[in-house]
XYZ file of C-alpha atoms in Angstrom:
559
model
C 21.253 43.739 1.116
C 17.761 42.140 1.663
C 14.150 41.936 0.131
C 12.419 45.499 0.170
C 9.447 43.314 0.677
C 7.697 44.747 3.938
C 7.526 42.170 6.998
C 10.629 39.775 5.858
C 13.171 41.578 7.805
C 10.307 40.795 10.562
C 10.048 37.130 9.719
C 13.720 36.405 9.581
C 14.808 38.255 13.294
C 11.368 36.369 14.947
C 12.984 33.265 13.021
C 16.084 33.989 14.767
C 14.510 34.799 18.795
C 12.777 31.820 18.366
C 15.987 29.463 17.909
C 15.030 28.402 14.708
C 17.783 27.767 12.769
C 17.161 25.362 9.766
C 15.488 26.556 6.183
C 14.683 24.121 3.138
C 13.796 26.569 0.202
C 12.414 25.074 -3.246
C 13.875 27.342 -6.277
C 10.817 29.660 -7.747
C 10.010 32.832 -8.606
C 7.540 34.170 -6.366
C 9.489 33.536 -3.116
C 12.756 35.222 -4.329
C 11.458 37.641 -1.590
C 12.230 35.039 0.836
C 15.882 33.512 -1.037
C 17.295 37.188 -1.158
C 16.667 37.807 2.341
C 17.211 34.847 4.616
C 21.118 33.854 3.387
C 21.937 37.230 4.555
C 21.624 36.144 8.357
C 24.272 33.912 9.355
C 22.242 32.591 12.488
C 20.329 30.426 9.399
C 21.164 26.743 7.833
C 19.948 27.141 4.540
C 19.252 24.199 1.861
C 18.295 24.418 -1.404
C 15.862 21.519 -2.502
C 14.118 21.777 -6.029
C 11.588 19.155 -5.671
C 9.079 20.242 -3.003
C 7.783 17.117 -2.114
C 11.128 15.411 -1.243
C 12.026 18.799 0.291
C 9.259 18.294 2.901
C 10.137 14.922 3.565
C 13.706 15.990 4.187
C 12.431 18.970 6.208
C 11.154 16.054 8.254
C 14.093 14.131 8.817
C 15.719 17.347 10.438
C 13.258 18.347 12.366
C 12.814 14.380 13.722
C 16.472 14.689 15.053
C 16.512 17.930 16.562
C 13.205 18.595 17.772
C 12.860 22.058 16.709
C 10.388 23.931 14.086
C 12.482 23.561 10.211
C 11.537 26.265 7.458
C 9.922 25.019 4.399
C 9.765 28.002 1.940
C 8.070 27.638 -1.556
C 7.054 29.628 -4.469
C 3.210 30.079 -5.152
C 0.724 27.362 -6.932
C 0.942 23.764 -7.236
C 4.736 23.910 -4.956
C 2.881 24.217 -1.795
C 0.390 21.296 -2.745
C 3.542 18.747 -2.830
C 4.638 19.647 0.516
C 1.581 18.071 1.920
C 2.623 14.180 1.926
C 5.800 15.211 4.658
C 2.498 17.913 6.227
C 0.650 14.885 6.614
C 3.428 13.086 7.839
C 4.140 15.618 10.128
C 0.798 16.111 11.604
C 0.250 12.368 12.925
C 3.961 11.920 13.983
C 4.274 15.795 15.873
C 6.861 17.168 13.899
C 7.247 20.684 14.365
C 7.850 21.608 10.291
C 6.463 25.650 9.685
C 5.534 26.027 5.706
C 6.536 29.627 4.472
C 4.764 29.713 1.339
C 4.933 32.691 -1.198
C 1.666 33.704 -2.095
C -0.008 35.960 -5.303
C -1.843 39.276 -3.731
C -5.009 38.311 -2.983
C -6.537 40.627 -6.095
C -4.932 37.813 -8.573
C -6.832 34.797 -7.300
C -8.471 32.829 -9.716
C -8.380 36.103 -11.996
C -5.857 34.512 -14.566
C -2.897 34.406 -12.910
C 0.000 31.982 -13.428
C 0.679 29.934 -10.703
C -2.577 31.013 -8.757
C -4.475 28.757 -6.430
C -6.677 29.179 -2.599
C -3.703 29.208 -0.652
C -5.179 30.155 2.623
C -6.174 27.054 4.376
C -5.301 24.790 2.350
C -3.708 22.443 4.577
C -6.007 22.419 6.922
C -7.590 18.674 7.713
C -3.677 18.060 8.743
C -2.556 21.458 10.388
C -1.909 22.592 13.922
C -2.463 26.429 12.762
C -2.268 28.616 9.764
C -2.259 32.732 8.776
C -2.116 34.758 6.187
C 0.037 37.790 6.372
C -1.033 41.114 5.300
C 0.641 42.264 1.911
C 1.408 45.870 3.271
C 2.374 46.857 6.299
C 1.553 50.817 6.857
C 1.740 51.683 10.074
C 2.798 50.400 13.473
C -0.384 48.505 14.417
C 0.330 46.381 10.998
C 3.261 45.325 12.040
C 2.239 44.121 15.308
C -0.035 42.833 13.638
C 1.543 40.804 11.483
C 4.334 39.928 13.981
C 1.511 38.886 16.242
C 0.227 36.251 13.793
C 4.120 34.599 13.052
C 4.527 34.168 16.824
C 1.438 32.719 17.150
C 1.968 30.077 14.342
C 5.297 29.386 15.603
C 3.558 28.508 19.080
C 1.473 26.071 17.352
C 4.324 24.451 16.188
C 5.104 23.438 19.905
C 2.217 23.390 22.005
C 0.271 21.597 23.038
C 1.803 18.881 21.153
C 4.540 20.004 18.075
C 3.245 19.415 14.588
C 3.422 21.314 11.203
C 1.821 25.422 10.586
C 1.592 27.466 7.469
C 2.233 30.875 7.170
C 0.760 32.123 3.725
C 2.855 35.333 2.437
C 0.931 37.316 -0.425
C 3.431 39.527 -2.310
C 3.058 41.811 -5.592
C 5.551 42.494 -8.005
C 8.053 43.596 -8.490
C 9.869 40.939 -6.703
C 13.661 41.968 -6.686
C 13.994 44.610 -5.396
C 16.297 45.351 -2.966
C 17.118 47.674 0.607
C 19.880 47.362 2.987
C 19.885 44.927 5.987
C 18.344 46.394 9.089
C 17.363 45.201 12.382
C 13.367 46.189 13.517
C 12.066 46.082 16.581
C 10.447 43.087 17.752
C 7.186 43.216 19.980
C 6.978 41.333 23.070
C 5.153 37.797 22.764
C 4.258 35.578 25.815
C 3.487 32.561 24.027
C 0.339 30.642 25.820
C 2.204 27.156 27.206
C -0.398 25.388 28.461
C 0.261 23.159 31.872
C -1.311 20.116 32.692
C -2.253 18.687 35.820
C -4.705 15.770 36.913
C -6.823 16.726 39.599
C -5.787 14.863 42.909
C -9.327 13.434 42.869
C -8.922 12.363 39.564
C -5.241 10.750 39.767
C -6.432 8.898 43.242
C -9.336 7.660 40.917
C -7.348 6.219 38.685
C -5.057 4.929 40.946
C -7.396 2.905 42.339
C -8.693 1.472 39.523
C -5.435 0.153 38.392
C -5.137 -1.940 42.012
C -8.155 -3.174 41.283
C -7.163 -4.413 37.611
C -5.454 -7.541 37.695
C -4.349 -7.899 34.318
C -2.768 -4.744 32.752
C -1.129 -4.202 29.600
C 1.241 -1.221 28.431
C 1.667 -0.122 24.777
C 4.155 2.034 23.472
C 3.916 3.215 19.979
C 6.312 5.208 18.143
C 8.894 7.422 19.705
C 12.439 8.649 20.136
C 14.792 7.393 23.037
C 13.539 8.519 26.437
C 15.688 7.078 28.818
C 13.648 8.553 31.473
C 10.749 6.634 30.548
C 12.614 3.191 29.424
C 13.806 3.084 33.511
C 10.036 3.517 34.893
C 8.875 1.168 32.281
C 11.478 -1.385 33.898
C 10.109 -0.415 37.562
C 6.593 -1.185 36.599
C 7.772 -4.676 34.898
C 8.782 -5.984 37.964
C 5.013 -6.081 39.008
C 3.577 -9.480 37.337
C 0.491 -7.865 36.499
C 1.411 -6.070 34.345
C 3.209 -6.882 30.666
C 4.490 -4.228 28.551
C 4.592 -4.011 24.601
C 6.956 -2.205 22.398
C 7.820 -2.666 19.226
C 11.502 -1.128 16.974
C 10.079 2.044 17.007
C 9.335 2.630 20.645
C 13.040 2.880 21.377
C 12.565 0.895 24.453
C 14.829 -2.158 25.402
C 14.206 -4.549 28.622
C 14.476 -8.245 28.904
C 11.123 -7.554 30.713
C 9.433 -5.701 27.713
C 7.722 -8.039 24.982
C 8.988 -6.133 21.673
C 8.024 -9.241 19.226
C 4.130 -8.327 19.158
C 2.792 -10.260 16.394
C 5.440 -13.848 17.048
C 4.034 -13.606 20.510
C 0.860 -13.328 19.568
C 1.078 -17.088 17.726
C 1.240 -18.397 21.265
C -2.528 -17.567 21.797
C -5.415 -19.850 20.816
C -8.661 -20.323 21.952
C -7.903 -22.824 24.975
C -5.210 -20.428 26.459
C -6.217 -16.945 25.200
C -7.892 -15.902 28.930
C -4.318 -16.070 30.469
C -3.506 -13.405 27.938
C -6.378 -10.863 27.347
C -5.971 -7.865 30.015
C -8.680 -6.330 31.628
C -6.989 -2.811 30.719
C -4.770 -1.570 28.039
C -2.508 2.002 28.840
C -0.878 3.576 25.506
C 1.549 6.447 24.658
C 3.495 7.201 22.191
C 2.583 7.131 18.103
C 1.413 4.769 15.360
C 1.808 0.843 15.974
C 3.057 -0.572 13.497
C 1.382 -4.164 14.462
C -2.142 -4.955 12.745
C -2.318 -8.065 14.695
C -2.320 -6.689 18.201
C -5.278 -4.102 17.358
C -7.337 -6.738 15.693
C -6.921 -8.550 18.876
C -7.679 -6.335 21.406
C -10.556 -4.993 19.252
C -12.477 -8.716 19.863
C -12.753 -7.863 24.071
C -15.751 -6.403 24.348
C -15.022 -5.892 27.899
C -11.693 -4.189 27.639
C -11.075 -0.533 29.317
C -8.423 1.465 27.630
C -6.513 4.731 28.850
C -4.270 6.587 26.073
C -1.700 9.375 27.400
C -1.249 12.371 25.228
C -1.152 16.501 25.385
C -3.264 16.691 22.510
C -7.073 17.179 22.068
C -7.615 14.472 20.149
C -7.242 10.487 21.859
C -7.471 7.820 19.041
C -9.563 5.231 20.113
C -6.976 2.481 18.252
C -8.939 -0.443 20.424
C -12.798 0.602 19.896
C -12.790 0.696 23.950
C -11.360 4.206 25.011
C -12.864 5.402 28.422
C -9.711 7.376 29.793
C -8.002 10.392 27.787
C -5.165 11.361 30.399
C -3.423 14.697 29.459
C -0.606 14.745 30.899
C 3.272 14.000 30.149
C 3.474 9.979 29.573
C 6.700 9.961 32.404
C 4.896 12.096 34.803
C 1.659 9.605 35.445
C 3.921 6.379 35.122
C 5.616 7.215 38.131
C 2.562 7.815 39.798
C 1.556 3.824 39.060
C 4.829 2.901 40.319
C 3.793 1.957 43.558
C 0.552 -0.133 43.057
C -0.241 -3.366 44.310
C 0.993 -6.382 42.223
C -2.688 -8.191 42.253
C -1.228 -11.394 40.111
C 1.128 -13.809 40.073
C 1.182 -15.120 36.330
C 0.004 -12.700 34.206
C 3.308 -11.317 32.548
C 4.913 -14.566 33.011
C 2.355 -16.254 30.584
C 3.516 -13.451 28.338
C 7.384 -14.002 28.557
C 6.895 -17.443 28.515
C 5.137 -17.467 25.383
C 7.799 -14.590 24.141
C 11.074 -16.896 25.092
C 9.565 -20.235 23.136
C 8.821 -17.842 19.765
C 12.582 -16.783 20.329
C 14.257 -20.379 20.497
C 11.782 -21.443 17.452
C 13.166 -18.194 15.621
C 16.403 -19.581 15.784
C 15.654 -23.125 15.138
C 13.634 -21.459 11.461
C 16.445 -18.805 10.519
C 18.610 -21.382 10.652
C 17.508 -23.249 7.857
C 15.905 -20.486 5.962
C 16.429 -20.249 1.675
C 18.489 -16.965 0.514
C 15.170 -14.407 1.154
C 14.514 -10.652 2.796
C 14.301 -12.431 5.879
C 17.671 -13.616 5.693
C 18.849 -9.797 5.077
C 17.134 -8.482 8.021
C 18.726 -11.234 10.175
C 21.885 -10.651 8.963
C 21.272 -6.893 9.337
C 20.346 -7.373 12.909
C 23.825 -9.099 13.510
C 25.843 -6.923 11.773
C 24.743 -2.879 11.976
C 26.958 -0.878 14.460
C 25.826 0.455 17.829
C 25.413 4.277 18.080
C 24.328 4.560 14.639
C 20.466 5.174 13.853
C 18.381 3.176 11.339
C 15.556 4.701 9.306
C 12.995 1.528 8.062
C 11.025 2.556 4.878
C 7.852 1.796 4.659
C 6.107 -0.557 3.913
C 7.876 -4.199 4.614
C 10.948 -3.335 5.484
C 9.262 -1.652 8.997
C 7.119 -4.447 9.804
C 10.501 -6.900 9.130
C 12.339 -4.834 11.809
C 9.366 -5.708 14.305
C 11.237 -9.577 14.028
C 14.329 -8.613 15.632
C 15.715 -7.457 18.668
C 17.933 -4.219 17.312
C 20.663 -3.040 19.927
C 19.838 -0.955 22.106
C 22.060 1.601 21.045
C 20.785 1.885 17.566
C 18.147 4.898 17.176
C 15.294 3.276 15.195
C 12.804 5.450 13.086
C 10.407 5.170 10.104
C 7.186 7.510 8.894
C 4.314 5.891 10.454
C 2.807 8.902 10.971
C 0.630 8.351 7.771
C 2.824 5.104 7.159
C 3.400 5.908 3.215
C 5.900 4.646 0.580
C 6.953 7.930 -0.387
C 9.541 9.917 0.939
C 11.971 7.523 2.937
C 14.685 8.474 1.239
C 14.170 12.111 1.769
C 13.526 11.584 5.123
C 16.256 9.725 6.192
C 19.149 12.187 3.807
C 17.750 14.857 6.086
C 18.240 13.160 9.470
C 21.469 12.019 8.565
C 22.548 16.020 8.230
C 21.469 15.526 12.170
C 23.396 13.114 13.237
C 27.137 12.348 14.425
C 27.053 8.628 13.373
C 25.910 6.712 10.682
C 22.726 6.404 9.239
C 21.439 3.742 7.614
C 17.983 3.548 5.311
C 16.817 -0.118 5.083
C 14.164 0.303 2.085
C 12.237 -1.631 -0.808
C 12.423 -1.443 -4.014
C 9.314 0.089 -4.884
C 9.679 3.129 -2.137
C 13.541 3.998 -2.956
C 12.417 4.578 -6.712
C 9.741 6.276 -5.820
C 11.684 9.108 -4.235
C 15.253 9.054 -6.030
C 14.945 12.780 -6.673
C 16.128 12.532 -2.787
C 19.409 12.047 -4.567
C 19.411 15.202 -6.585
C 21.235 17.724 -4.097
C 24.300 18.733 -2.669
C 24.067 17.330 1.021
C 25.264 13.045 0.650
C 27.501 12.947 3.054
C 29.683 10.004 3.827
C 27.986 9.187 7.057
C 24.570 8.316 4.906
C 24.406 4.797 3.551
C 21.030 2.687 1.773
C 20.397 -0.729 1.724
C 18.233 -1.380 -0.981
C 16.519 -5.087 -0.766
C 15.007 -5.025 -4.507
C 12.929 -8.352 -4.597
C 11.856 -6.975 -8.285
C 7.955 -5.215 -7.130
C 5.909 -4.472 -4.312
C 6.651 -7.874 -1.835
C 4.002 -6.909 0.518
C 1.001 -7.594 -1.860
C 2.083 -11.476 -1.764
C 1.586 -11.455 2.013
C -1.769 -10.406 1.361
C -4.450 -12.901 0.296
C -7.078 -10.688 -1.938
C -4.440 -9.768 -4.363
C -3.438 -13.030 -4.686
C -6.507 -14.537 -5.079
C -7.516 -11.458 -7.297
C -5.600 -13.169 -10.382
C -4.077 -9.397 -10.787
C -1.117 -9.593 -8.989
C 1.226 -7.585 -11.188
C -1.323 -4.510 -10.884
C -0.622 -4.134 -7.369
C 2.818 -5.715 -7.182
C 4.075 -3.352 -9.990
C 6.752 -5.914 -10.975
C 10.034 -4.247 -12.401
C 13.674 -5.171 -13.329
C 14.844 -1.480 -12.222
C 18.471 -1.412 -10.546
C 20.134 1.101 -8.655
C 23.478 1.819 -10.252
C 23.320 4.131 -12.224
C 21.280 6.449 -9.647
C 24.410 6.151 -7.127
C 26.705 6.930 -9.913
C 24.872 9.958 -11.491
C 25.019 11.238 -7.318
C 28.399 10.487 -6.993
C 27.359 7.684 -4.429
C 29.462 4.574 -4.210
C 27.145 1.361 -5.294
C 27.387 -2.824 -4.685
C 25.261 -5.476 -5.287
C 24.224 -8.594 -3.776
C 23.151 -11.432 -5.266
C 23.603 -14.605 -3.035
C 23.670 -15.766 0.628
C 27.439 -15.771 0.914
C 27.911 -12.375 -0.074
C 25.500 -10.605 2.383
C 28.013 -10.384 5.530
C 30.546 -9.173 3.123
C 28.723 -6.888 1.399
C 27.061 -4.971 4.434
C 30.591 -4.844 6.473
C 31.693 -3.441 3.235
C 28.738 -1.112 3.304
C 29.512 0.449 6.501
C 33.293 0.832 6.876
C 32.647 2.712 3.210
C 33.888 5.978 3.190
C 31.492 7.527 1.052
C 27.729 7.914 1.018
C 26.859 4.494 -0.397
C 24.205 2.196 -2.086
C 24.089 -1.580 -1.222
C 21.225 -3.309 -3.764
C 20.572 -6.503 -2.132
C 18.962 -8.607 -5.098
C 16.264 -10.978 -3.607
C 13.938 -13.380 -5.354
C 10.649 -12.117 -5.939
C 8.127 -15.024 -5.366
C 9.520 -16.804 -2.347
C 9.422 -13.956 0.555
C 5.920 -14.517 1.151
C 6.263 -18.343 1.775
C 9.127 -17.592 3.805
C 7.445 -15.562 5.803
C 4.130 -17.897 5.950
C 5.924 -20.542 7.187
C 8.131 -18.433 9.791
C 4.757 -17.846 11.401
C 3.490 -21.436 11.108
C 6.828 -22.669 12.787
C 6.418 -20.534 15.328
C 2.685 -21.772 15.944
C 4.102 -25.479 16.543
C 4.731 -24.759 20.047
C 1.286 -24.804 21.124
């Protein structure tokens, strides 16, 4: 039995052709429609998530690992308003996510009705497309018509780039009522895929520029493992012209590629800072985590900058865009891969300056006081290949840009919108993804901030936290205004929260640490666990940000 509700029996077999597999519904009233007909299809994951918001964020994580469209369903009101942090999220990052939200009939908007807001539209500064279904369908033209408008929005969740769509269900009461399972008949959809192609003129145009450029720089922002692209990367490096920056969340590993953006970066003063400006700047990929390289760049007045990407939009992250190349990132590498190497020095000043910041790295962690830089060294040494690694925001990302992870270790984090809330979410629902383990490095400030993430039945043992709680938000320290403000504990939000009884109330295991010698112990213990597991690494509050200050003024004594 199923929803007598017209259309569902429609949404759930175009849910079905179009692979998707995965549904995250939020308890309510209004979209019992939708929770009395989907379990009936055994072609359907489904997961039952009370709070909206973290059920967005843990939409997220899914849909991060397999790269294909994940369900959000939601009763009417306010419940579709909390999935729009993980929307947001979504929208910047390309995460195909596709919002099913139950919906009043349109004759009970703003008349009085409980749980009754403007659904239509609502997400729409940070949506690739939304509809609104009709309530009835009557006749044969409705229903293509309202199959029509769920294809569509499920196209939009994949091209031209993937992101997040709503599709806005009114129904009327009653509610409950049921029918037995049938199986309509589907119209035929040719989805529009766009292609995209440089015009020879146009690719031999650009071509020729970059010969002519003898300083060239390659950024890669956020993205998953591409093998594909990491080995024409590595062809490309072996021209000295050009020097290619990654950072932990690039998922790209070469001896060749500088991945330490902002240490680097120390090497460059005023007397040697021509031998490191390029003349052009090529990026791909998503957010960069590094401040310090876009301030940077943003000084050269004369620099020319090309961005890759399938979508309409190119962010112009350097104030000097002149090139918006649409076309798939691997696809116009190779086509460099044969230019003329026009210099001699150029990259070398760059790994020069990237293997002195790595011997003075060792020379400072080796003397460094029990401090979150100590974890994430320690972290670096000891996590297990073939395991991924989800960094919360907001320190604990910019602390994995200090270390060279291995290789093998998938590295992620939500700097699509870069926000504090939902890590935990995010990462529980990528874990459900994933063969190995996964580990959430997070703060203090964002793990508490979205412990309902604990509140449902899918921990599983492969799913382990480490919690570095330095007692508030560490990050404001590193920053001079709130220092300086004299209101530091306004936008520190100092606390003496702990974990424990969290992990126990989710039937998680939970250990501390407290001191130096305990951390190696503590995270081996941590992963050979066999449970889903909390490690709250204890670290002082008001020495991380000299820590750090002086890391970076060590690293400035080799000029």
């Amino acid at each position: 039995m199923v929803s007598n509700k017209d259309g569902l029996e429609l949404l759930a077999n175009i849910f079905i052709k179009e692979g998707i597999k995965d549904i995250v519904i939020s308890p309510g009233s209004r979209n019992a429609p939708m929770m009395l007909t989907f379990p009936e299809y055994e072609e359907f994951n489904i997961y039952s998530i009370i709070d909206e918001r973290s059920a967005g964020f843990f939409a997220l994580g899914m849909a991060q690992k397999t790269r294909r469209p994940v369900v959000l369903n939601c009763t009417s009101g306010s419940a579709l308003l909390n999935y729009a942090p993980a929307i947001a999220e979504a929208y910047y990052q390309q995460i195909p996510l596709i919002v099913l939200s139950a919906d009043r009939p349109e004759k009970l908007i703003d008349h009085g009705d409980g749980q009754a807001i403007q659904q239509q539209d609502v997400y729409q500064n940070f949506i690739r497309k939304s509809v609104h279904l009709p309530e009835d369908i009557k006749s044969e033209k409705d229903s293509e018509t309202y199959q029509k408008l769920v294809f569509e929005a499920i196209n939009a969740a994949h091209f031209p780039v993937m992101g997040p769509v709503h599709i806005n269900v009114p129904l009327d009461e009653p509610i409950y009522g049921e029918k037995e399972k049938s199986t309509p008949p589907l119209i035929d959809f040719y989805p529009k895929i766009p292609s995209f192609n440089l015009e020879e003129s146009k690719q031999q145009e650009l071509q020729q520029k970059w010969n002519q450029i003898s300083k060239k720089m390659i950024i890669v922002g956020q993205m998953p493992p591409q093998s594909d692209l990491n080995q024409i990367l590595e062809i490309l490096s072996q021209q000295q012209d050009i020097v290619v920056l990654t950072e932990s969340t690039s998922n790209l590993h070469s001896e060749l590629f500088v991945s330490k953006i902002d240490q680097t970066l120390t090497q460059i003063d005023e007397q040697n800072e021509a031998d490191f400006i390029p003349d052009l700047v090529l990026s791909f990929g998503g957010l960069i985590v590094s401040k310090k390289i876009k301030a940077w760049l943003r000084k050269n007045d004369k620099l020319e900058h090309w961005h890759i990407s399938l979508d309409d939009h190119a962010p112009d992250v350097f104030s000097s865009i002149k090139e918006h190349i649409k076309l798939e990132a691997s696809l116009f590498l190779k086509s460099l891969a044969n230019s003329t190497d026009s210099s001699k020095k150029f990259q070398k000043n760059w790994l020069d300056a990237v293997n002195r910041t790595n011997e003075l790295q060792k020379e400072y962690l080796r003397q460094i006081p029990y401090s979150d830089l100590m974890v994430f060294d320690n972290l670096e040494k000891l996590l297990p290949n073939n395991t991924q690694v989800h960094f919360a925001n907001s320190t604990p990302v910019r602390y994995s840009q200090f270390f060279n992870f291995d290789e093998n270790i998938i590295i992620d984090s939500n700097r699509g919108v870069s926000g504090i809330d939902g890590s935990v979410s995010t990462a529980l629902g990528q874990s459900l993804c994933f063969d190995g383990l996964t580990f959430l490095i997070t703060g203090d400030l964002s793990f508490f901030y979205d412990n309902n993430a604990l509140w449902n039945h899918y921990l599983h043992p492969n799913f382990k936290i480490v919690l570095i709680n330095n007692g508030g938000g560490g990050i404001f320290r590193f920053i001079d205004g709130p220092l300086k403000s004299g209101k530091i504990d306004l936008f520190e939000t100092p606390h003496t929260r702990n974990a424990k009884y969290l992990a126990l109330d989710a039937g998680m295991d939970y250990n501390t640490c407290y001191h130096e010698d305990e951390l190696a112990i503590e995270i081996t213990q941590l992963i050979q666990s066999k449970k889903a597991c909390i490690l709250e690494i204890f670290t002082p509050r008001v020495i991380n940000d000299q820590v750090l200050k002086d890391y970076f003024n060590q690293l400035r004594v080799a000029l």
